[in-house]
Structures are given as C-alpha cells and as structure tokens.
Coordinates of C-alpha atoms in Angstrom, one line a residue:
I1 CA -63.5 4.7 51.1
D2 CA -66.0 6.5 53.3
E3 CA -66.1 9.6 55.4
E4 CA -63.8 8.1 58.0
H5 CA -61.3 6.2 55.9
L6 CA -58.9 7.3 53.1
A7 CA -57.1 4.7 51.0
L8 CA -53.6 5.6 49.7
V9 CA -52.0 3.5 47.0
M10 CA -48.7 3.5 45.2
A11 CA -48.1 0.8 42.6
D12 CA -45.6 0.0 39.8
V13 CA -45.9 -2.6 37.1
S14 CA -43.0 -4.7 35.6
G15 CA -42.3 -4.2 32.0
K16 CA -42.9 -1.4 29.5
G17 CA -45.3 -0.5 26.7
V18 CA -48.9 -1.5 26.0
P19 CA -48.8 -4.9 27.7
A20 CA -47.6 -3.4 31.0
A21 CA -50.1 -0.5 30.7
L22 CA -53.0 -3.0 30.3
F23 CA -51.7 -5.2 33.2
M24 CA -51.5 -2.1 35.4
M25 CA -55.0 -0.9 34.4
S26 CA -56.5 -4.3 35.3
S27 CA -54.6 -4.3 38.6
K28 CA -55.7 -0.8 39.4
I29 CA -59.4 -1.8 38.9
L30 CA -58.9 -4.8 41.2
I31 CA -57.2 -2.6 43.8
I32 CA -60.1 -0.1 43.7
D33 CA -62.8 -2.7 43.7
H34 CA -61.4 -4.8 46.6
T35 CA -60.5 -1.7 48.7
L36 CA -64.1 -0.4 48.4
M37 CA -65.5 -3.8 49.3
G38 CA -63.7 -3.5 52.7
G39 CA -61.1 -5.4 54.7
T40 CA -57.7 -4.6 56.0
P41 CA -54.8 -3.8 53.5
A42 CA -53.3 -7.2 54.0
E43 CA -56.6 -9.0 53.3
I44 CA -57.2 -6.8 50.2
L45 CA -53.7 -7.6 48.8
D46 CA -54.3 -11.3 49.5
K47 CA -57.5 -11.3 47.4
I48 CA -55.9 -9.2 44.6
N49 CA -52.9 -11.5 44.4
K50 CA -55.0 -14.6 44.2
Q51 CA -57.1 -13.1 41.4
V52 CA -54.1 -11.8 39.4
C53 CA -52.2 -15.1 39.8
S54 CA -55.2 -17.1 38.6
N55 CA -54.9 -15.7 35.1
N56 CA -51.4 -14.3 34.8
T57 CA -50.4 -15.7 31.4
V58 CA -48.1 -12.8 30.6
R59 CA -46.1 -13.5 33.8
M60 CA -46.0 -9.8 34.8
F61 CA -46.2 -8.5 38.4
V62 CA -47.1 -5.3 40.2
T63 CA -45.6 -3.9 43.4
V64 CA -48.2 -2.3 45.6
W65 CA -48.1 -0.2 48.8
L66 CA -51.6 0.1 50.2
G67 CA -52.5 2.1 53.3
I68 CA -55.9 2.9 54.9
L69 CA -55.9 6.1 57.0
E70 CA -58.5 6.4 59.8
I71 CA -59.0 10.1 59.4
S72 CA -60.2 10.9 62.9
T73 CA -57.4 9.2 64.8
G74 CA -54.4 9.3 62.3
K75 CA -54.0 5.5 62.5
L76 CA -52.6 4.4 59.2
T77 CA -52.8 0.6 58.5
S78 CA -50.6 -0.5 55.6
S79 CA -49.3 -3.5 53.7
S80 CA -46.6 -3.8 51.0
A81 CA -46.4 -6.2 48.1
G82 CA -42.8 -5.7 47.3
H83 CA -43.0 -1.9 46.9
E84 CA -40.4 0.7 47.9
Y85 CA -40.1 1.7 51.6
P86 CA -42.1 4.8 52.5
F87 CA -40.6 7.8 54.1
I88 CA -42.3 9.3 57.2
K89 CA -41.8 12.7 58.8
T90 CA -42.8 12.6 62.5
N91 CA -40.1 14.4 64.5
G92 CA -39.2 17.2 62.2
R93 CA -37.3 15.1 59.7
Y94 CA -38.1 12.5 57.1
E95 CA -36.8 9.0 57.7
I96 CA -37.1 5.7 55.8
F97 CA -39.7 3.4 57.3
K98 CA -38.5 -0.2 56.8
D99 CA -41.9 -1.9 56.6
K100 CA -42.8 -5.6 56.4
H101 CA -42.5 -6.4 52.7
G102 CA -44.6 -9.1 51.1
F103 CA -43.9 -10.6 47.7
V104 CA -45.1 -8.8 44.5
I105 CA -48.7 -9.1 43.3
G106 CA -48.8 -11.8 40.5
G107 CA -45.7 -13.7 41.7
M108 CA -47.1 -16.6 43.8
P109 CA -50.7 -17.4 44.4
K110 CA -50.7 -18.7 48.0
L111 CA -49.2 -15.7 49.8
K112 CA -50.4 -14.0 53.0
Y113 CA -49.5 -10.4 53.3
K114 CA -48.6 -8.7 56.6
E115 CA -49.6 -5.3 57.8
Y116 CA -48.5 -2.7 60.2
T117 CA -49.7 0.6 61.7
I118 CA -48.2 4.0 61.9
D119 CA -49.7 6.6 64.2
M120 CA -49.8 9.8 62.2
K121 CA -49.8 12.9 64.5
P122 CA -50.9 16.4 63.3
G123 CA -48.1 17.6 61.1
S124 CA -46.9 14.0 60.2
K125 CA -46.1 13.4 56.5
L126 CA -45.9 10.3 54.4
F127 CA -43.9 10.2 51.1
L128 CA -44.5 7.3 48.7
Y129 CA -42.8 6.8 45.3
T130 CA -42.0 4.4 42.6
D131 CA -38.5 3.0 41.9
G132 CA -38.0 5.5 39.1
V133 CA -37.0 8.0 41.8
P134 CA -34.1 6.2 43.5
E135 CA -33.2 4.5 40.2
A136 CA -32.9 7.8 38.3
T137 CA -29.5 7.6 36.6
D138 CA -27.0 10.3 35.6
A139 CA -24.7 10.2 32.6
E140 CA -22.1 8.2 34.6
K141 CA -24.7 5.5 35.4
Q142 CA -24.9 6.5 39.1
L143 CA -28.3 6.1 40.8
F144 CA -30.0 9.0 42.6
G145 CA -30.6 6.6 45.5
N146 CA -32.3 6.8 48.9
E147 CA -29.6 9.0 50.5
R148 CA -30.1 11.8 47.9
M149 CA -33.8 11.3 48.2
V150 CA -33.9 11.7 52.0
A151 CA -31.6 14.7 51.7
A152 CA -34.1 16.3 49.2
L153 CA -37.0 15.5 51.5
N154 CA -35.2 17.2 54.4
E155 CA -34.3 20.3 52.5
K156 CA -37.7 21.8 53.5
P157 CA -39.3 19.2 55.7
D158 CA -42.0 21.6 56.9
G159 CA -43.0 22.6 53.3
S160 CA -46.4 21.7 52.0
P161 CA -46.8 18.3 50.2
Q162 CA -46.7 20.2 46.9
E163 CA -43.4 21.9 47.9
I164 CA -42.0 18.5 48.9
L165 CA -42.8 16.9 45.6
K166 CA -41.3 19.9 43.7
T167 CA -38.1 19.8 45.8
V168 CA -37.6 16.0 45.2
R169 CA -38.3 16.4 41.5
S170 CA -35.9 19.3 41.2
S171 CA -33.2 17.3 43.0
V172 CA -33.7 14.4 40.6
D173 CA -33.6 16.7 37.5
A174 CA -30.4 18.4 38.8
F175 CA -28.8 15.0 39.3
V176 CA -29.7 13.3 36.0
K177 CA -29.3 16.5 33.9
D178 CA -29.7 15.4 30.3
A179 CA -29.2 11.7 30.8
E180 CA -31.9 9.6 29.2
Q181 CA -34.2 7.9 31.7
F182 CA -35.9 4.6 31.3
D183 CA -38.5 4.7 34.1
D184 CA -41.2 7.0 35.1
L185 CA -41.2 9.0 38.4
T186 CA -44.4 8.8 40.5
M187 CA -44.6 10.4 43.9
L188 CA -47.2 11.1 46.6
C189 CA -46.9 13.2 49.7
L190 CA -49.6 13.3 52.4
E191 CA -49.7 15.6 55.4
Y192 CA -52.0 14.5 58.3
K193 CA -53.5 17.6 59.8
G194 CA -55.5 15.9 62.5

C-alpha cells in the first residue's frame, strides 16, 4: 500500500469455469482499488461487498481474508469474509487462529465486517490458503483436513516460507496420490522479520 503498510489477501470464488474466473477478476480489481484508497480491512470489505451485491446477477460469491501489516511494528489488522481460518506460528509451532468470520462477499448487501489484530513478532509466520488444501480428497473420499495440514506445517516450523509451502504441497500430494481433484490449491506464507 505504501512504505509502511503491506496488504495480504487470500480469496476464493464460488463456482468453476469462465463465469467464476470473470467474477474473481472483477472482485480482485475491487479489492486492489479499495485497499489502495485506504481504510481498515473491515471498512474495505464493507465497501467491496456493497459494490458486488449491487450488481450480482450471477449470484456468485467470494470468500476473502484481508490483512494489512504495519511493517515497522508487526501489527497485522485483518478481516475475514467467510474465508478459511489462518494459521499462525508464534511460539515455535503453527496453530489455527479462529478469527471473527463475516459472511461471504456478494451474499448480503447490508453487512458490517469485524476486524482483529495479531501482533507479529520477529520470526512469526502467517499461513493462508484456499479450501482446496483441507478439502483435497484421496481415492477413499477422505479429506486432507486441518489436522493433517497443521501436522505438515509443524514438520519444519522454522523453515523458510518457501520450504513451508513445499512441505504442505508434498503432504497433500502424498495424501491424494492419483485421485482426481476438483479444486485448486492456493497458499501464502509470510514470515515477519521485524
């Protein structure tokens, strides 16, 4: 956003194919534009939701996790529009962070989103993902799930963000083997160095 603030976004659209891709593309533009115009994550999601709902003839929705990191202090202010819970590594291990979820973007026009803050210390890490990770399915129709995901994250919790992403992806691949998947996997890992 500027030299002092970094925006982090993870989003996932309902549906598949070209209509979903177009809906996601327009949502992405709104997220970028409103974030650059300023405001808190909750205020930004409020504005985006109103705009998407005003012309949502396809009745699609987007889940969004939006965080704004104050780089000098490590204060991460975040808001969730129905997105998956983030995982945070603060005391040597990753743990799920049960944030205050709001409703999805595009679902209801008169919503107010809530926000929360996380104090990132040097060495803290944040892991965000789309539902394609915990919902990855093996041949017996079992889900990868959050328990396997946190186990993968904690295999090498001190690894670099790139190593963390490779470890989680390898764990998902080993679990699903050759089973056909119906959703994409998107992941982001951030390490705050202070």
